[in-house]
PDB file of C-alpha atoms and ligand atoms in Angstrom:
ATOM      1  CA  MET H   1      13.454  32.425  35.677  1.00 38.00           C
ATOM      2  CA  GLY H   2      10.530  30.334  36.893  1.00 32.00           C
ATOM      3  CA  SER H   3      10.910  27.070  38.689  1.00 29.00           C
ATOM      4  CA  LEU H   4      11.408  23.882  36.732  1.00 31.00           C
ATOM      5  CA  VAL H   5       8.574  22.066  38.468  1.00 35.00           C
ATOM      6  CA  PRO H   6       4.989  22.261  37.262  1.00 35.00           C
ATOM      7  CA  THR H   7       3.041  25.142  38.774  1.00 39.00           C
ATOM      8  CA  GLU H   8      -0.655  25.163  39.361  1.00 36.00           C
ATOM      9  CA  GLY H   9      -2.787  27.478  37.207  1.00 36.00           C
ATOM     10  CA  THR H  10      -3.761  30.701  39.027  1.00 36.00           C
ATOM     11  CA  ASP H  11      -7.380  29.520  39.126  1.00 36.00           C
ATOM     12  CA  GLY H  12      -6.434  26.142  40.509  1.00 35.00           C
ATOM     13  CA  SER H  13      -6.651  24.576  37.039  1.00 36.00           C
ATOM     14  CA  ALA H  14      -4.306  22.072  35.429  1.00 37.00           C
ATOM     15  CA  PRO H  15      -0.612  22.651  36.077  1.00 38.00           C
ATOM     16  CA  VAL H  16       1.420  24.569  33.520  1.00 47.00           C
ATOM     17  CA  TYR H  17       4.933  23.315  33.003  1.00 57.00           C
ATOM     18  CA  PRO H  18       7.905  25.532  32.378  1.00 76.00           C
ATOM     19  CA  MET H  19       8.495  25.657  28.668  1.00 82.00           C
ATOM     20  CA  ARG H  20      11.294  26.596  26.351  1.00 87.00           C
ATOM     21  CA  LEU H  21      11.384  30.306  25.723  1.00 90.00           C
ATOM     22  CA  GLN H  22      11.128  29.928  21.950  1.00 88.00           C
ATOM     23  CA  LYS H  23       8.014  27.745  22.405  1.00 83.00           C
ATOM     24  CA  PHE H  24       6.520  30.376  24.702  1.00 84.00           C
ATOM     25  CA  LEU H  25       7.176  33.086  22.085  1.00 84.00           C
ATOM     26  CA  ARG H  26       5.669  30.954  19.343  1.00 79.00           C
ATOM     27  CA  GLU H  27       2.553  30.121  21.330  1.00 74.00           C
ATOM     28  CA  ALA H  28       2.128  33.750  22.308  1.00 76.00           C
ATOM     29  CA  GLY H  29       1.984  34.565  18.593  1.00 73.00           C
ATOM     30  CA  VAL H  30       5.205  36.601  18.520  1.00 79.00           C
ATOM     31  CA  ALA H  31       6.907  34.638  15.750  1.00 79.00           C
ATOM     32  CA  SER H  32       7.576  31.137  14.500  1.00 78.00           C
ATOM     33  CA  ARG H  33       9.894  29.008  16.611  1.00 80.00           C
ATOM     34  CA  ARG H  34      12.798  29.593  14.211  1.00 85.00           C
ATOM     35  CA  ARG H  35      12.265  33.339  14.129  1.00 84.00           C
ATOM     36  CA  SER H  36      11.832  33.400  17.924  1.00 88.00           C
ATOM     37  CA  GLU H  37      15.266  31.805  18.214  1.00 91.00           C
ATOM     38  CA  ASP H  38      16.636  34.555  15.997  1.00 91.00           C
ATOM     39  CA  LEU H  39      15.031  37.159  18.264  1.00 91.00           C
ATOM     40  CA  MET H  40      16.669  35.520  21.269  1.00 93.00           C
ATOM     41  CA  THR H  41      20.135  35.259  19.787  1.00 94.00           C
ATOM     42  CA  ALA H  42      19.857  38.870  18.657  1.00 93.00           C
ATOM     43  CA  GLY H  43      19.420  39.842  22.312  1.00 94.00           C
ATOM     44  CA  ARG H  44      15.912  41.199  21.823  1.00 92.00           C
ATOM     45  CA  VAL H  45      14.223  38.995  24.429  1.00 93.00           C
ATOM     46  CA  LYS H  46      14.283  39.646  28.172  1.00 92.00           C
ATOM     47  CA  VAL H  47      12.991  37.450  30.970  1.00 92.00           C
ATOM     48  CA  ASN H  48      12.407  39.179  34.288  1.00 90.00           C
ATOM     49  CA  GLY H  49      14.462  42.132  33.065  1.00 92.00           C
ATOM     50  CA  GLU H  50      17.454  40.117  31.853  1.00 93.00           C
ATOM     51  CA  VAL H  51      18.426  39.471  28.258  1.00 94.00           C
ATOM     52  CA  VAL H  52      18.244  35.738  27.479  1.00 94.00           C
ATOM     53  CA  THR H  53      20.144  34.438  24.474  1.00 94.00           C
ATOM     54  CA  THR H  54      20.527  30.762  25.458  1.00 92.00           C
ATOM     55  CA  LEU H  55      18.185  28.743  23.283  1.00 91.00           C
ATOM     56  CA  GLY H  56      17.453  26.018  25.850  1.00 86.00           C
ATOM     57  CA  SER H  57      16.245  28.523  28.485  1.00 91.00           C
ATOM     58  CA  LYS H  58      12.905  27.804  30.093  1.00 89.00           C
ATOM     59  CA  VAL H  59      10.216  30.087  31.407  1.00 85.00           C
ATOM     60  CA  ASP H  60       7.129  29.604  33.490  1.00 76.00           C
ATOM     61  CA  PRO H  61       4.335  31.356  31.603  1.00 70.00           C
ATOM     62  CA  LEU H  62       2.438  32.097  34.811  1.00 64.00           C
ATOM     63  CA  VAL H  63       5.346  33.554  36.723  1.00 73.00           C
ATOM     64  CA  ASP H  64       7.964  35.022  34.418  1.00 78.00           C
ATOM     65  CA  VAL H  65       7.766  38.406  32.721  1.00 84.00           C
ATOM     66  CA  VAL H  66       8.841  38.084  29.091  1.00 87.00           C
ATOM     67  CA  GLU H  67       9.548  41.119  26.911  1.00 86.00           C
ATOM     68  CA  VAL H  68      10.477  41.446  23.243  1.00 87.00           C
ATOM     69  CA  ASP H  69      12.003  44.766  22.267  1.00 85.00           C
ATOM     70  CA  GLY H  70      10.743  46.133  25.582  1.00 83.00           C
ATOM     71  CA  THR H  71       7.104  45.091  25.036  1.00 77.00           C
ATOM     72  CA  ARG H  72       5.613  42.586  27.449  1.00 77.00           C
ATOM     73  CA  VAL H  73       4.405  39.387  25.832  1.00 78.00           C
ATOM     74  CA  SER H  74       1.470  37.594  27.356  1.00 69.00           C
ATOM     75  CA  TRP H  75       0.967  33.920  26.865  1.00 64.00           C
ATOM     76  CA  GLY H  76      -2.248  32.127  26.073  1.00 62.00           C
ATOM     77  CA  SER H  77      -4.205  31.495  22.967  1.00 61.00           C
ATOM     78  CA  ALA H  78      -3.021  34.688  21.293  1.00 75.00           C
ATOM     79  CA  PRO H  79      -4.226  34.655  17.690  1.00 86.00           C
ATOM     80  CA  VAL H  80      -1.676  34.589  14.910  1.00 89.00           C
ATOM     81  CA  TYR H  81      -1.905  36.712  11.767  1.00 93.00           C
ATOM     82  CA  LEU H  82       0.590  36.474   8.937  1.00 95.00           C
ATOM     83  CA  MET H  83       0.788  37.359   5.277  1.00 97.00           C
ATOM     84  CA  LEU H  84       2.301  35.308   2.460  1.00 98.00           C
ATOM     85  CA  ASN H  85       3.375  36.529  -0.959  1.00 98.00           C
ATOM     86  CA  LYS H  86       1.859  33.570  -2.762  1.00 98.00           C
ATOM     87  CA  PRO H  87       3.671  32.554  -5.940  1.00 98.00           C
ATOM     88  CA  MET H  88       1.938  31.282  -9.067  1.00 98.00           C
ATOM     89  CA  GLY H  89       1.436  27.520  -9.251  1.00 97.00           C
ATOM     90  CA  TYR H  90       0.266  27.008  -5.654  1.00 97.00           C
ATOM     91  CA  ILE H  91      -3.311  26.195  -4.800  1.00 97.00           C
ATOM     92  CA  THR H  92      -4.947  27.848  -1.806  1.00 96.00           C
ATOM     93  CA  THR H  93      -5.506  24.914   0.513  1.00 94.00           C
ATOM     94  CA  MET H  94      -3.843  23.543   3.652  1.00 90.00           C
ATOM     95  CA  SER H  95      -3.652  20.025   2.241  1.00 88.00           C
ATOM     96  CA  ASP H  96      -4.116  18.485  -1.149  1.00 89.00           C
ATOM     97  CA  PRO H  97      -4.844  14.771  -1.448  1.00 90.00           C
ATOM     98  CA  GLN H  98      -3.490  14.889  -5.012  1.00 93.00           C
ATOM     99  CA  GLY H  99      -0.146  16.181  -3.768  1.00 93.00           C
ATOM    100  CA  ARG H 100      -0.137  19.392  -5.809  1.00 95.00           C
ATOM    101  CA  PRO H 101       1.902  22.351  -4.518  1.00 96.00           C
ATOM    102  CA  CYS H 102      -0.234  24.174  -1.973  1.00 96.00           C
ATOM    103  CA  VAL H 103       0.185  27.255   0.189  1.00 97.00           C
ATOM    104  CA  ALA H 104       0.484  25.124   3.345  1.00 95.00           C
ATOM    105  CA  GLN H 105       4.036  24.287   2.236  1.00 96.00           C
ATOM    106  CA  LEU H 106       5.006  27.967   2.380  1.00 97.00           C
ATOM    107  CA  VAL H 107       3.807  28.902   5.880  1.00 95.00           C
ATOM    108  CA  PRO H 108       4.783  27.565   9.346  1.00 90.00           C
ATOM    109  CA  GLN H 109       1.633  25.507   9.810  1.00 85.00           C
ATOM    110  CA  GLY H 110       3.379  23.100  12.213  1.00 80.00           C
ATOM    111  CA  ASP H 111       4.167  26.010  14.523  1.00 79.00           C
ATOM    112  CA  PHE H 112       0.650  27.396  14.512  1.00 81.00           C
ATOM    113  CA  PRO H 113      -2.077  24.752  14.693  1.00 75.00           C
ATOM    114  CA  GLY H 114      -5.317  26.014  13.194  1.00 81.00           C
ATOM    115  CA  LEU H 115      -3.612  28.368  10.751  1.00 88.00           C
ATOM    116  CA  TYR H 116      -5.681  28.792   7.604  1.00 92.00           C
ATOM    117  CA  PRO H 117      -5.887  31.169   4.638  1.00 95.00           C
ATOM    118  CA  VAL H 118      -8.488  33.943   4.628  1.00 95.00           C
ATOM    119  CA  GLY H 119     -10.181  33.537   1.253  1.00 94.00           C
ATOM    120  CA  ARG H 120      -8.455  32.283  -1.852  1.00 95.00           C
ATOM    121  CA  LEU H 121      -6.166  33.253  -4.653  1.00 97.00           C
ATOM    122  CA  ASP H 122      -6.455  31.058  -7.709  1.00 97.00           C
ATOM    123  CA  ASN H 123      -3.596  28.826  -8.770  1.00 97.00           C
ATOM    124  CA  MET H 124      -2.113  31.291 -11.274  1.00 97.00           C
ATOM    125  CA  THR H 125      -2.623  34.444  -9.178  1.00 98.00           C
ATOM    126  CA  HIS H 126       0.215  35.669  -6.976  1.00 98.00           C
ATOM    127  CA  GLY H 127       0.411  38.189  -4.165  1.00 98.00           C
ATOM    128  CA  LEU H 128      -0.974  38.910  -0.728  1.00 98.00           C
ATOM    129  CA  LEU H 129      -2.668  36.025   1.047  1.00 98.00           C
ATOM    130  CA  LEU H 130      -3.569  36.492   4.708  1.00 97.00           C
ATOM    131  CA  PHE H 131      -3.471  33.591   7.183  1.00 96.00           C
ATOM    132  CA  THR H 132      -4.813  33.469  10.698  1.00 93.00           C
ATOM    133  CA  THR H 133      -5.659  31.118  13.542  1.00 87.00           C
ATOM    134  CA  ASP H 134      -8.483  33.488  14.445  1.00 86.00           C
ATOM    135  CA  GLY H 135     -11.612  32.022  12.889  1.00 83.00           C
ATOM    136  CA  SER H 136     -13.912  34.885  13.790  1.00 84.00           C
ATOM    137  CA  VAL H 137     -11.623  37.516  12.266  1.00 90.00           C
ATOM    138  CA  GLY H 138     -11.206  35.401   9.124  1.00 90.00           C
ATOM    139  CA  HIS H 139     -14.949  35.066   8.878  1.00 89.00           C
ATOM    140  CA  GLY H 140     -15.538  38.768   9.459  1.00 91.00           C
ATOM    141  CA  LEU H 141     -13.050  39.757   6.757  1.00 94.00           C
ATOM    142  CA  LEU H 142     -14.820  37.577   4.201  1.00 91.00           C
ATOM    143  CA  HIS H 143     -18.334  38.577   5.159  1.00 89.00           C
ATOM    144  CA  PRO H 144     -19.897  40.589   2.309  1.00 86.00           C
ATOM    145  CA  SER H 145     -21.362  43.130   4.747  1.00 88.00           C
ATOM    146  CA  HIS H 146     -17.870  44.315   5.731  1.00 89.00           C
ATOM    147  CA  HIS H 147     -16.942  45.335   2.172  1.00 91.00           C
ATOM    148  CA  VAL H 148     -13.240  44.599   2.614  1.00 95.00           C
ATOM    149  CA  HIS H 149     -11.430  45.953  -0.458  1.00 96.00           C
ATOM    150  CA  LYS H 150      -8.892  43.879  -2.335  1.00 97.00           C
ATOM    151  CA  THR H 151      -6.649  45.555  -4.883  1.00 98.00           C
ATOM    152  CA  TYR H 152      -5.161  43.729  -7.859  1.00 98.00           C
ATOM    153  CA  LEU H 153      -2.707  44.578 -10.599  1.00 98.00           C
ATOM    154  CA  ALA H 154      -4.100  42.900 -13.700  1.00 98.00           C
ATOM    155  CA  ARG H 155      -2.117  42.772 -16.932  1.00 98.00           C
ATOM    156  CA  VAL H 156      -4.603  42.225 -19.732  1.00 98.00           C
ATOM    157  CA  GLU H 157      -4.214  41.494 -23.418  1.00 97.00           C
ATOM    158  CA  GLY H 158      -4.554  44.443 -25.766  1.00 97.00           C
ATOM    159  CA  SER H 159      -5.687  47.906 -24.889  1.00 96.00           C
ATOM    160  CA  PRO H 160      -9.158  48.323 -23.345  1.00 97.00           C
ATOM    161  CA  THR H 161     -11.013  51.435 -24.481  1.00 96.00           C
ATOM    162  CA  LEU H 162     -12.145  54.017 -21.964  1.00 96.00           C
ATOM    163  CA  HIS H 163     -15.673  52.752 -22.579  1.00 97.00           C
ATOM    164  CA  SER H 164     -14.647  49.195 -21.569  1.00 97.00           C
ATOM    165  CA  ILE H 165     -12.937  50.530 -18.458  1.00 98.00           C
ATOM    166  CA  GLU H 166     -16.098  52.474 -17.594  1.00 98.00           C
ATOM    167  CA  ARG H 167     -18.058  49.223 -17.935  1.00 97.00           C
ATOM    168  CA  LEU H 168     -15.744  47.512 -15.439  1.00 97.00           C
ATOM    169  CA  ARG H 169     -16.153  50.459 -13.086  1.00 98.00           C
ATOM    170  CA  ALA H 170     -19.939  50.411 -13.292  1.00 98.00           C
ATOM    171  CA  GLY H 171     -20.193  46.611 -12.943  1.00 97.00           C
ATOM    172  CA  VAL H 172     -20.351  43.892 -15.578  1.00 98.00           C
ATOM    173  CA  VAL H 173     -22.679  40.917 -15.818  1.00 97.00           C
ATOM    174  CA  LEU H 174     -20.958  37.584 -15.119  1.00 98.00           C
ATOM    175  CA  ASP H 175     -22.571  34.158 -15.238  1.00 97.00           C
ATOM    176  CA  ASP H 176     -23.196  34.364 -11.462  1.00 96.00           C
ATOM    177  CA  GLY H 177     -24.736  37.845 -11.642  1.00 97.00           C
ATOM    178  CA  PRO H 178     -23.689  41.482 -11.960  1.00 97.00           C
ATOM    179  CA  THR H 179     -20.556  42.719 -10.187  1.00 97.00           C
ATOM    180  CA  ALA H 180     -20.643  45.651  -7.791  1.00 97.00           C
ATOM    181  CA  PRO H 181     -19.018  48.923  -8.885  1.00 97.00           C
ATOM    182  CA  ALA H 182     -15.209  48.688  -8.851  1.00 97.00           C
ATOM    183  CA  GLN H 183     -12.329  51.141  -8.845  1.00 98.00           C
ATOM    184  CA  VAL H 184     -10.391  50.680 -12.078  1.00 98.00           C
ATOM    185  CA  ASP H 185      -7.354  52.673 -13.212  1.00 98.00           C
ATOM    186  CA  GLN H 186      -5.133  52.239 -16.220  1.00 97.00           C
ATOM    187  CA  ILE H 187      -1.532  52.212 -15.002  1.00 97.00           C
ATOM    188  CA  ASP H 188       0.486  51.362 -18.108  1.00 93.00           C
ATOM    189  CA  VAL H 189       0.084  50.387 -21.779  1.00 91.00           C
ATOM    190  CA  ASP H 190       2.886  48.755 -23.757  1.00 90.00           C
ATOM    191  CA  GLY H 191       1.302  48.176 -27.156  1.00 83.00           C
ATOM    192  CA  GLU H 192       0.474  44.503 -26.611  1.00 94.00           C
ATOM    193  CA  SER H 193      -0.924  44.613 -23.100  1.00 97.00           C
ATOM    194  CA  THR H 194      -2.282  46.988 -20.484  1.00 98.00           C
ATOM    195  CA  LEU H 195      -1.771  47.106 -16.734  1.00 98.00           C
ATOM    196  CA  LEU H 196      -4.932  47.861 -14.772  1.00 98.00           C
ATOM    197  CA  ARG H 197      -5.315  48.449 -11.049  1.00 98.00           C
ATOM    198  CA  ILE H 198      -8.654  46.986  -9.976  1.00 98.00           C
ATOM    199  CA  ALA H 199     -10.137  47.264  -6.473  1.00 98.00           C
ATOM    200  CA  ILE H 200     -13.191  45.180  -5.607  1.00 97.00           C
ATOM    201  CA  HIS H 201     -14.903  44.306  -2.356  1.00 96.00           C
ATOM    202  CA  GLU H 202     -16.598  41.123  -3.493  1.00 95.00           C
ATOM    203  CA  GLY H 203     -14.807  37.784  -3.447  1.00 92.00           C
ATOM    204  CA  ARG H 204     -16.274  35.592  -6.140  1.00 94.00           C
ATOM    205  CA  THR H 205     -14.290  32.800  -7.751  1.00 95.00           C
ATOM    206  CA  ARG H 206     -11.791  34.130 -10.306  1.00 97.00           C
ATOM    207  CA  GLN H 207     -13.744  37.367 -10.266  1.00 98.00           C
ATOM    208  CA  VAL H 208     -11.077  39.706 -11.640  1.00 98.00           C
ATOM    209  CA  ARG H 209     -10.120  37.339 -14.459  1.00 98.00           C
ATOM    210  CA  ARG H 210     -13.794  36.928 -15.393  1.00 98.00           C
ATOM    211  CA  MET H 211     -14.406  40.686 -15.241  1.00 98.00           C
ATOM    212  CA  CYS H 212     -11.503  41.315 -17.632  1.00 98.00           C
ATOM    213  CA  ALA H 213     -12.641  38.527 -19.963  1.00 98.00           C
ATOM    214  CA  SER H 214     -16.159  40.009 -19.999  1.00 98.00           C
ATOM    215  CA  ILE H 215     -14.831  43.165 -21.689  1.00 98.00           C
ATOM    216  CA  GLY H 216     -12.866  41.050 -24.174  1.00 98.00           C
ATOM    217  CA  HIS H 217      -9.424  41.412 -22.585  1.00 98.00           C
ATOM    218  CA  GLU H 218      -8.049  38.202 -21.064  1.00 98.00           C
ATOM    219  CA  CYS H 219      -5.933  38.599 -17.961  1.00 98.00           C
ATOM    220  CA  ILE H 220      -2.373  37.392 -18.537  1.00 97.00           C
ATOM    221  CA  ASP H 221      -0.974  38.165 -15.095  1.00 98.00           C
ATOM    222  CA  LEU H 222      -2.742  38.854 -11.812  1.00 98.00           C
ATOM    223  CA  GLU H 223      -1.236  40.017  -8.537  1.00 98.00           C
ATOM    224  CA  ARG H 224      -3.045  40.993  -5.345  1.00 98.00           C
ATOM    225  CA  ILE H 225      -1.275  43.960  -3.788  1.00 98.00           C
ATOM    226  CA  SER H 226      -3.601  44.770  -0.919  1.00 98.00           C
ATOM    227  CA  PHE H 227      -6.218  43.168   1.266  1.00 98.00           C
ATOM    228  CA  GLY H 228      -8.265  45.612   3.345  1.00 96.00           C
ATOM    229  CA  PRO H 229      -5.781  47.762   5.274  1.00 97.00           C
ATOM    230  CA  LEU H 230      -2.837  45.437   4.478  1.00 98.00           C
ATOM    231  CA  SER H 231      -0.329  46.058   1.692  1.00 98.00           C
ATOM    232  CA  LEU H 232       2.051  43.515   0.227  1.00 98.00           C
ATOM    233  CA  GLY H 233       4.935  46.010   0.168  1.00 97.00           C
ATOM    234  CA  ASP H 234       8.304  44.501  -0.692  1.00 96.00           C
ATOM    235  CA  LEU H 235       7.695  41.041   0.788  1.00 98.00           C
ATOM    236  CA  ALA H 236       9.589  38.596  -1.456  1.00 98.00           C
ATOM    237  CA  LEU H 237       7.663  36.118  -3.592  1.00 98.00           C
ATOM    238  CA  GLY H 238       7.146  32.915  -1.592  1.00 98.00           C
ATOM    239  CA  ALA H 239       8.037  34.616   1.729  1.00 97.00           C
ATOM    240  CA  TRP H 240       5.765  35.187   4.725  1.00 96.00           C
ATOM    241  CA  ARG H 241       5.879  37.535   7.682  1.00 95.00           C
ATOM    242  CA  MET H 242       3.903  38.113  10.864  1.00 93.00           C
ATOM    243  CA  LEU H 243       1.635  41.143  10.835  1.00 93.00           C
ATOM    244  CA  THR H 244       2.764  43.968  13.066  1.00 90.00           C
ATOM    245  CA  GLU H 245       0.622  44.737  16.075  1.00 84.00           C
ATOM    246  CA  LYS H 246      -0.753  47.784  14.254  1.00 91.00           C
ATOM    247  CA  GLU H 247      -1.672  45.707  11.182  1.00 94.00           C
ATOM    248  CA  ALA H 248      -3.306  43.028  13.340  1.00 92.00           C
ATOM    249  CA  CYS H 249      -5.437  45.723  15.042  1.00 90.00           C
ATOM    250  CA  SER H 250      -6.389  47.163  11.666  1.00 94.00           C
ATOM    251  CA  ILE H 251      -7.626  43.857  10.282  1.00 94.00           C
ATOM    252  CA  ARG H 252      -9.547  43.119  13.466  1.00 91.00           C
ATOM    253  CA  LEU H 253     -11.302  46.447  12.975  1.00 93.00           C
ATOM    254  CA  ALA H 254     -11.891  45.700   9.276  1.00 94.00           C
ATOM    255  CA  ALA H 255     -13.469  42.395  10.363  1.00 93.00           C
ATOM    256  CA  GLY H 256     -15.903  44.325  12.550  1.00 89.00           C
ATOM    257  CA  LYS H 257     -14.278  43.382  15.876  1.00 79.00           C
ATOM    258  CA  SER H 258     -13.866  45.861  18.685  1.00 61.00           C
ATOM    259  CA  MET H 259     -10.411  46.211  20.212  1.00 55.00           C
ATOM    260  CA  LEU H 260     -11.661  44.537  23.381  1.00 50.00           C
ATOM    261  CA  GLU H 261     -12.897  41.333  21.766  1.00 54.00           C
TER     262      GLU H 261
HETATM  263  N1  LIG B   1      -9.793  37.304  -8.912  1.00 67.75           N
HETATM  264  C1  LIG B   1      -9.273  36.329  -9.673  1.00 67.75           C
HETATM  265  O1  LIG B   1      -9.569  36.233 -10.856  1.00 67.75           O
HETATM  266  N2  LIG B   1      -8.395  35.479  -9.108  1.00 67.75           N
HETATM  267  C2  LIG B   1      -8.033  35.564  -7.815  1.00 67.75           C
HETATM  268  O2  LIG B   1      -7.229  34.767  -7.345  1.00 67.75           O
HETATM  269  C3  LIG B   1      -8.593  36.581  -7.034  1.00 67.75           C
HETATM  270  C4  LIG B   1      -9.473  37.443  -7.611  1.00 67.75           C
END
């Protein structure tokens, strides 16, 4: 492993000190510090070709070759992307002066400075919420020109007629203007309520709830199951996970970034 004295940056810049391996992995965007420790103790991390399981081990980011599951990890300001299965009752903000439960309490914000949610889910909506430290990707995903689709499962009161569903599909007029055409499918009816799958690419405040209300069927439960190319899958309510490399590439593309940016 690298020396324990500060080394000068390759370009003659400020010295970089050897750092704990779990800190290196966290800063490289591999995983949170806790999860990085799990990766180490599971024997999945190698430094200069040797498995390192000792949690206090140090590496020099400019000298040592670190691999996780055989893939080289490079250090620097690697962006972080993670998804949370947001539960109901949490507001989408990283701090709340009124002390209400907020999503910041559910993600490792201390490990990843600059982490913020991409868009919002309202307090009573649950499901997929993406977080990133990468401002330009977050911006790109929310930009209307990129038409990033979000899919929701909406349980609504009663049983909308086919005509009402056609209205949702074509676009309804809300108090902030008409909605763009949406994909709407009826998934299930149980006599008292109906489950609709609704995919939209706009991101107006409480849009799905307002769309359902506009056809006379209040939404009684709302879950987001996909965001662009990402699917919630079986992630437990209240849990978060890092995106895989493939998922991170796919959202960068959805945000209009090239793979080289
Ligand atoms: N539409 C809503 O009504 N609520 C959300 O949180 C997201 C979309």
